[in-house]
Every structure is written in C-alpha cells, then in structure tokens.
mmCIF file of C-alpha atoms in Angstrom:
data_model
loop_
_atom_site.group_PDB
_atom_site.id
_atom_site.type_symbol
_atom_site.label_atom_id
_atom_site.label_comp_id
_atom_site.label_asym_id
_atom_site.label_seq_id
_atom_site.Cartn_x
_atom_site.Cartn_y
_atom_site.Cartn_z
ATOM 1 C CA MET A 1 123.023 111.666 34.526
ATOM 2 C CA LEU A 2 120.737 109.493 36.566
ATOM 3 C CA GLY A 3 117.331 108.608 35.618
ATOM 4 C CA ILE A 4 114.034 106.368 36.115
ATOM 5 C CA GLU A 5 115.927 103.256 35.789
ATOM 6 C CA PRO A 6 118.627 102.559 38.709
ATOM 7 C CA THR A 7 122.274 103.113 37.766
ATOM 8 C CA VAL A 8 124.333 100.048 39.125
ATOM 9 C CA GLY A 9 128.062 100.109 38.862
ATOM 10 C CA GLU A 10 130.796 97.247 38.227
ATOM 11 C CA ASP A 11 130.708 94.002 40.193
ATOM 12 C CA VAL A 12 127.685 94.692 42.144
ATOM 13 C CA LEU A 13 125.665 91.603 43.449
ATOM 14 C CA LEU A 14 122.012 92.081 43.546
ATOM 15 C CA LEU A 15 120.074 89.772 45.342
ATOM 16 C CA GLU A 16 116.112 90.192 46.051
ATOM 17 C CA ALA A 17 116.869 93.908 45.934
ATOM 18 C CA GLU A 18 114.146 96.473 44.687
ATOM 19 C CA LEU A 19 115.693 99.752 43.790
ATOM 20 C CA GLY A 20 113.468 103.064 43.257
ATOM 21 C CA ALA A 21 114.059 105.721 40.234
ATOM 22 C CA TYR A 22 117.245 107.851 40.427
ATOM 23 C CA THR A 23 119.040 105.410 42.630
ATOM 24 C CA GLU A 24 122.465 104.482 42.229
ATOM 25 C CA VAL A 25 124.640 101.656 43.633
ATOM 26 C CA LYS A 26 128.663 101.911 42.964
ATOM 27 C CA ALA A 27 130.893 99.342 42.218
ATOM 28 C CA HIS A 28 131.683 96.431 44.517
ATOM 29 C CA SER A 29 128.809 96.542 46.616
ATOM 30 C CA GLU A 30 126.259 93.668 47.944
ATOM 31 C CA LEU A 31 122.904 94.308 48.084
ATOM 32 C CA GLU A 32 120.361 91.448 49.312
ATOM 33 C CA ASP A 33 116.810 91.419 50.624
ATOM 34 C CA VAL A 34 116.978 95.283 50.220
ATOM 35 C CA ARG A 35 114.227 97.613 49.310
ATOM 36 C CA MET A 36 116.008 101.163 48.258
ATOM 37 C CA GLY A 37 113.770 104.207 47.944
ATOM 38 C CA ASP A 38 114.074 107.213 45.101
ATOM 39 C CA PHE A 39 116.853 109.134 44.733
ATOM 40 C CA SER A 40 119.226 106.838 47.438
ATOM 41 C CA TYR A 41 122.609 106.024 46.627
ATOM 42 C CA CYS A 42 125.373 103.861 47.863
ATOM 43 C CA ALA A 43 128.906 105.144 47.015
ATOM 44 C CA GLY A 44 130.785 101.810 46.682
ATOM 45 C CA TYR A 45 132.147 98.612 48.750
ATOM 46 C CA ASN A 46 128.503 98.367 50.480
ATOM 47 C CA GLN A 47 127.481 95.510 52.127
ATOM 48 C CA ILE A 48 123.270 95.863 53.002
ATOM 49 C CA PHE A 49 121.487 92.929 53.960
ATOM 50 C CA ALA A 50 117.522 92.705 54.978
ATOM 51 C CA ALA A 51 117.176 96.613 54.849
ATOM 52 C CA ASP A 52 114.289 98.860 54.152
ATOM 53 C CA ILE A 53 115.995 102.143 53.043
ATOM 54 C CA GLY A 54 114.181 105.415 52.687
ATOM 55 C CA LYS A 55 114.201 108.222 49.623
ATOM 56 C CA PHE A 56 116.972 110.471 49.158
ATOM 57 C CA CYS A 57 119.626 108.259 51.507
ATOM 58 C CA SER A 58 123.036 109.141 51.052
ATOM 59 C CA ILE A 59 125.179 106.010 52.135
ATOM 60 C CA ALA A 60 129.001 106.428 51.870
ATOM 61 C CA THR A 61 131.571 103.951 50.986
ATOM 62 C CA PHE A 62 132.095 100.719 52.949
ATOM 63 C CA VAL A 63 128.967 101.347 54.644
ATOM 64 C CA ARG A 64 127.878 97.843 56.392
ATOM 65 C CA ILE A 65 124.097 97.683 57.135
ATOM 66 C CA ASN A 66 123.035 94.391 59.186
ATOM 67 C CA PRO A 67 126.175 92.431 59.166
ATOM 68 C CA GLY A 68 125.976 88.773 60.387
ATOM 69 C CA ASN A 69 126.764 87.870 63.808
ATOM 70 C CA HIS A 70 128.686 84.501 65.064
ATOM 71 C CA PRO A 71 126.654 82.590 67.449
ATOM 72 C CA LEU A 72 128.684 83.072 70.250
ATOM 73 C CA TYR A 73 126.534 81.555 73.177
ATOM 74 C CA THR A 74 124.706 79.064 71.510
ATOM 75 C CA ARG A 75 127.131 76.850 69.906
ATOM 76 C CA ALA A 76 130.323 74.949 70.692
ATOM 77 C CA ALA A 77 132.102 76.862 67.711
ATOM 78 C CA GLN A 78 131.141 80.011 66.349
ATOM 79 C CA HIS A 79 132.965 79.190 62.965
ATOM 80 C CA HIS A 80 130.375 79.642 60.001
ATOM 81 C CA PHE A 81 130.727 75.972 59.620
ATOM 82 C CA THR A 82 127.982 75.256 61.609
ATOM 83 C CA TYR A 83 125.346 77.200 59.433
ATOM 84 C CA ARG A 84 126.800 77.407 55.830
ATOM 85 C CA ARG A 85 127.262 73.838 56.103
ATOM 86 C CA ASP A 86 127.006 73.314 52.092
ATOM 87 C CA LEU A 87 130.421 75.340 51.564
ATOM 88 C CA PHE A 88 132.277 72.330 53.524
ATOM 89 C CA GLY A 89 130.331 69.318 52.374
ATOM 90 C CA PHE A 90 128.509 69.022 55.668
ATOM 91 C CA GLY A 91 125.032 69.236 54.140
ATOM 92 C CA GLU A 92 122.498 71.710 53.486
ATOM 93 C CA GLU A 93 122.800 75.257 55.222
ATOM 94 C CA ASP A 94 121.076 75.906 58.364
ATOM 95 C CA ALA A 95 117.869 77.855 57.067
ATOM 96 C CA ALA A 96 116.842 78.695 60.349
ATOM 97 C CA PHE A 97 119.683 80.642 61.197
ATOM 98 C CA PHE A 98 119.453 82.745 58.247
ATOM 99 C CA GLU A 99 115.849 83.355 58.791
ATOM 100 C CA ALA A 100 116.597 84.587 62.095
ATOM 101 C CA ARG A 101 119.073 86.935 60.520
ATOM 102 C CA ARG A 102 116.353 88.220 58.132
ATOM 103 C CA ALA A 103 113.867 88.883 60.797
ATOM 104 C CA LYS A 104 116.161 91.665 62.398
ATOM 105 C CA ARG A 105 115.650 93.918 59.283
ATOM 106 C CA VAL A 106 117.374 97.418 59.496
ATOM 107 C CA THR A 107 114.810 100.336 58.808
ATOM 108 C CA ILE A 108 116.131 103.665 57.643
ATOM 109 C CA GLY A 109 114.236 106.294 57.132
ATOM 110 C CA HIS A 110 114.236 109.252 54.660
ATOM 111 C CA ASP A 111 117.084 111.630 54.070
ATOM 112 C CA VAL A 112 119.452 109.914 55.930
ATOM 113 C CA TRP A 113 123.250 110.134 55.928
ATOM 114 C CA LEU A 114 125.345 107.372 56.741
ATOM 115 C CA GLY A 115 128.829 108.529 56.648
ATOM 116 C CA HIS A 116 132.297 106.454 55.635
ATOM 117 C CA GLY A 117 132.604 103.075 57.213
ATOM 118 C CA VAL A 118 129.250 103.034 59.244
ATOM 119 C CA THR A 119 128.317 99.974 60.575
ATOM 120 C CA VAL A 120 124.431 99.516 61.134
ATOM 121 C CA MET A 121 123.874 96.580 63.563
ATOM 122 C CA PRO A 122 120.761 94.088 62.916
ATOM 123 C CA GLY A 123 117.344 95.343 63.986
ATOM 124 C CA VAL A 124 118.282 99.048 64.161
ATOM 125 C CA THR A 125 115.925 101.625 63.025
ATOM 126 C CA ILE A 126 117.133 105.164 62.195
ATOM 127 C CA GLY A 127 114.602 107.902 61.877
ATOM 128 C CA ASN A 128 114.135 110.288 59.070
ATOM 129 C CA GLY A 129 116.927 113.156 58.671
ATOM 130 C CA ALA A 130 119.497 111.596 60.716
ATOM 131 C CA ALA A 131 123.121 111.830 59.876
ATOM 132 C CA VAL A 132 126.126 109.270 61.189
ATOM 133 C CA GLY A 133 129.333 110.196 61.379
ATOM 134 C CA SER A 134 132.434 108.002 59.666
ATOM 135 C CA GLY A 135 133.391 105.158 61.174
ATOM 136 C CA ALA A 136 130.471 104.676 63.774
ATOM 137 C CA VAL A 137 128.568 101.583 65.163
ATOM 138 C CA VAL A 138 125.154 102.054 65.339
ATOM 139 C CA THR A 139 123.660 99.483 67.844
ATOM 140 C CA HIS A 140 120.580 101.257 68.823
ATOM 141 C CA ASP A 141 117.756 103.182 67.302
ATOM 142 C CA VAL A 142 118.432 106.854 65.951
ATOM 143 C CA GLU A 143 115.712 109.438 66.404
ATOM 144 C CA PRO A 144 114.586 111.542 63.708
ATOM 145 C CA TYR A 145 117.127 114.545 62.867
ATOM 146 C CA ALA A 146 119.908 113.128 65.210
ATOM 147 C CA VAL A 147 123.458 113.939 64.580
ATOM 148 C CA MET A 148 125.637 110.640 65.780
ATOM 149 C CA ALA A 149 129.433 109.676 65.856
ATOM 150 C CA GLY A 150 131.361 106.963 68.112
ATOM 151 C CA VAL A 151 131.533 103.328 68.732
ATOM 152 C CA PRO A 152 128.907 102.782 69.594
ATOM 153 C CA ALA A 153 127.261 105.466 68.244
ATOM 154 C CA ARG A 154 126.060 108.515 70.775
ATOM 155 C CA LYS A 155 123.923 111.433 69.902
ATOM 156 C CA LEU A 156 126.010 114.471 69.662
ATOM 157 C CA ARG A 157 123.322 116.894 68.911
ATOM 158 C CA MET A 158 120.072 117.572 67.167
ATOM 159 C CA ARG A 159 120.063 118.934 63.517
ATOM 160 C CA PHE A 160 117.094 121.315 64.636
ATOM 161 C CA ASP A 161 114.638 122.218 67.288
ATOM 162 C CA PRO A 162 111.898 120.290 68.173
ATOM 163 C CA LEU A 163 109.412 122.567 66.328
ATOM 164 C CA THR A 164 111.420 122.611 63.331
ATOM 165 C CA ILE A 165 111.882 118.889 63.419
ATOM 166 C CA ARG A 166 108.186 118.600 63.631
ATOM 167 C CA ARG A 167 107.452 121.043 61.073
ATOM 168 C CA MET A 168 109.943 119.605 58.687
ATOM 169 C CA GLU A 169 108.151 116.187 58.921
ATOM 170 C CA SER A 170 104.717 117.742 58.193
ATOM 171 C CA THR A 171 106.426 118.699 54.693
ATOM 172 C CA ARG A 172 107.140 115.143 53.692
ATOM 173 C CA TRP A 173 108.651 116.642 50.952
ATOM 174 C CA TRP A 174 110.585 113.273 50.038
ATOM 175 C CA ASP A 175 107.084 111.853 48.757
ATOM 176 C CA TRP A 176 107.144 115.077 46.297
ATOM 177 C CA ASP A 177 107.442 113.956 42.698
ATOM 178 C CA TYR A 178 110.399 114.777 40.474
ATOM 179 C CA GLU A 179 108.869 118.224 38.702
ATOM 180 C CA THR A 180 107.692 119.560 42.118
ATOM 181 C CA ILE A 181 111.223 118.999 43.538
ATOM 182 C CA LYS A 182 112.928 120.662 40.628
ATOM 183 C CA ALA A 183 110.367 123.604 40.732
ATOM 184 C CA ARG A 184 111.130 124.203 44.556
ATOM 185 C CA LEU A 185 114.826 123.131 44.293
ATOM 186 C CA SER A 186 115.889 126.767 45.731
ATOM 187 C CA ASP A 187 113.400 126.850 48.530
ATOM 188 C CA PHE A 188 115.414 123.561 50.201
ATOM 189 C CA LEU A 189 118.349 126.269 50.491
ATOM 190 C CA ASP A 190 116.689 128.239 53.114
ATOM 191 C CA VAL A 191 115.108 126.390 55.837
ATOM 192 C CA PRO A 192 112.688 129.231 57.572
ATOM 193 C CA LEU A 193 111.578 129.920 53.965
ATOM 194 C CA PHE A 194 110.976 126.069 53.223
ATOM 195 C CA LEU A 195 109.124 125.950 56.320
ATOM 196 C CA GLU A 196 106.845 128.616 55.595
ATOM 197 C CA LYS A 197 105.774 127.447 52.409
ATOM 198 C CA TYR A 198 105.248 123.833 53.080
ATOM 199 C CA ALA A 199 104.780 123.367 56.642
ATOM 200 C CA ASP A 200 101.650 121.953 58.032
ATOM 201 C CA PRO A 201 100.346 125.242 59.618
ATOM 202 C CA SER A 202 98.553 123.457 62.271
ATOM 203 C CA VAL A 203 101.756 122.030 63.541
ATOM 204 C CA ARG A 204 102.805 124.000 66.768
#
C-alpha cells in the first residue's frame, strides 16, 4: 500500500526531484528537476525533465516529458559533442545550453492522464483534468478537461460541457486532505451528485 513516503521502484534515477505523499515512480525511470504532487504516479520507463506535475496525475509507461532537442539551426553539428563536451574529453559541458532547456519547463495540472508512450514537448502546459491518448506528441498547450490524441496531438472532444468544467474546477477536490477524500470516495462515482455537493454555488 502507498503511504506518506514516496514509493520508488528499482533502477530509478532521481535528481533534484520532489515527490509528494502517496506518489509512486516505477522501475527504470529518470526524473530530473521535477516536482510531482500528492497521489501522482508514473508507471515505469519514464524520462521526465524540468517539469511541475500536479496532484493525482496518471502517467503511463514510456511517457517522456520535456525531451531534449538537438541544435538543428544554430550549430554546424547537431550531435551532442558540442554541448556534452565532457563525455568526449572536449572540455566542460555547455552550461548555457542546459539552462536554456530548464527554462522551458513543462507544467501539468491536477488529475491529468497521459497514455502509454506520450511525449510532451518543452514549454507545454497541460490543464487540469485533461487526457492524452497513447502515442500522442503534445506540442502546444492543452486546455483543462480536453481529450487529445495524435501526432501532433489535437483535441478530439471535451470531457464535460463548459459549465460542468467550471463547476468541477471550483471544487478544487485535489486539495482535499486524505481523510476527506476517503470519506467522500463514493461521491466521485457520480458527477452530478459530486457537483451538487461540492461545487461553488456561485459558479454559473
């Protein structure tokens, strides 16, 4: 059973990674400069760099978030010997190149689902409640509660109508504590009931 301390599988590399309560990082994953909120997980063989991941996110196997790009237009060679110089005995690594990568952080909201093999490109923001289908490549920001698929990813539909989305956002259920979620678990199974009980009544 998951607990307050993160659960980390075998052969996982964590560099400057902050993991919340009830999180899980399964085997053969690499997380660098990552903040992952409570209850989120990645299912294994994930590479995640310079990303802020919300609470209750479901990240399937082989998802890649914020992959590196090679210098196609600015250097005579696009191979990484021009910036990972230390690997080849050419001097120190190109710190400015990596800082530019870090500046293009990925932001993922709460309760987001990324399907098997999804790639989220640098600088992208994915809104709360969005779902991205397997194999998609997300190159642009995704609005909350959108369902995306394809290469490049395109919106197929919305999970809910606009009013339902506004009401759902108003609940901010992802900020409830453990005991509150446990007590209200059955309400999550019925969207109209859930919103009747917990949505801000001023939201119209």
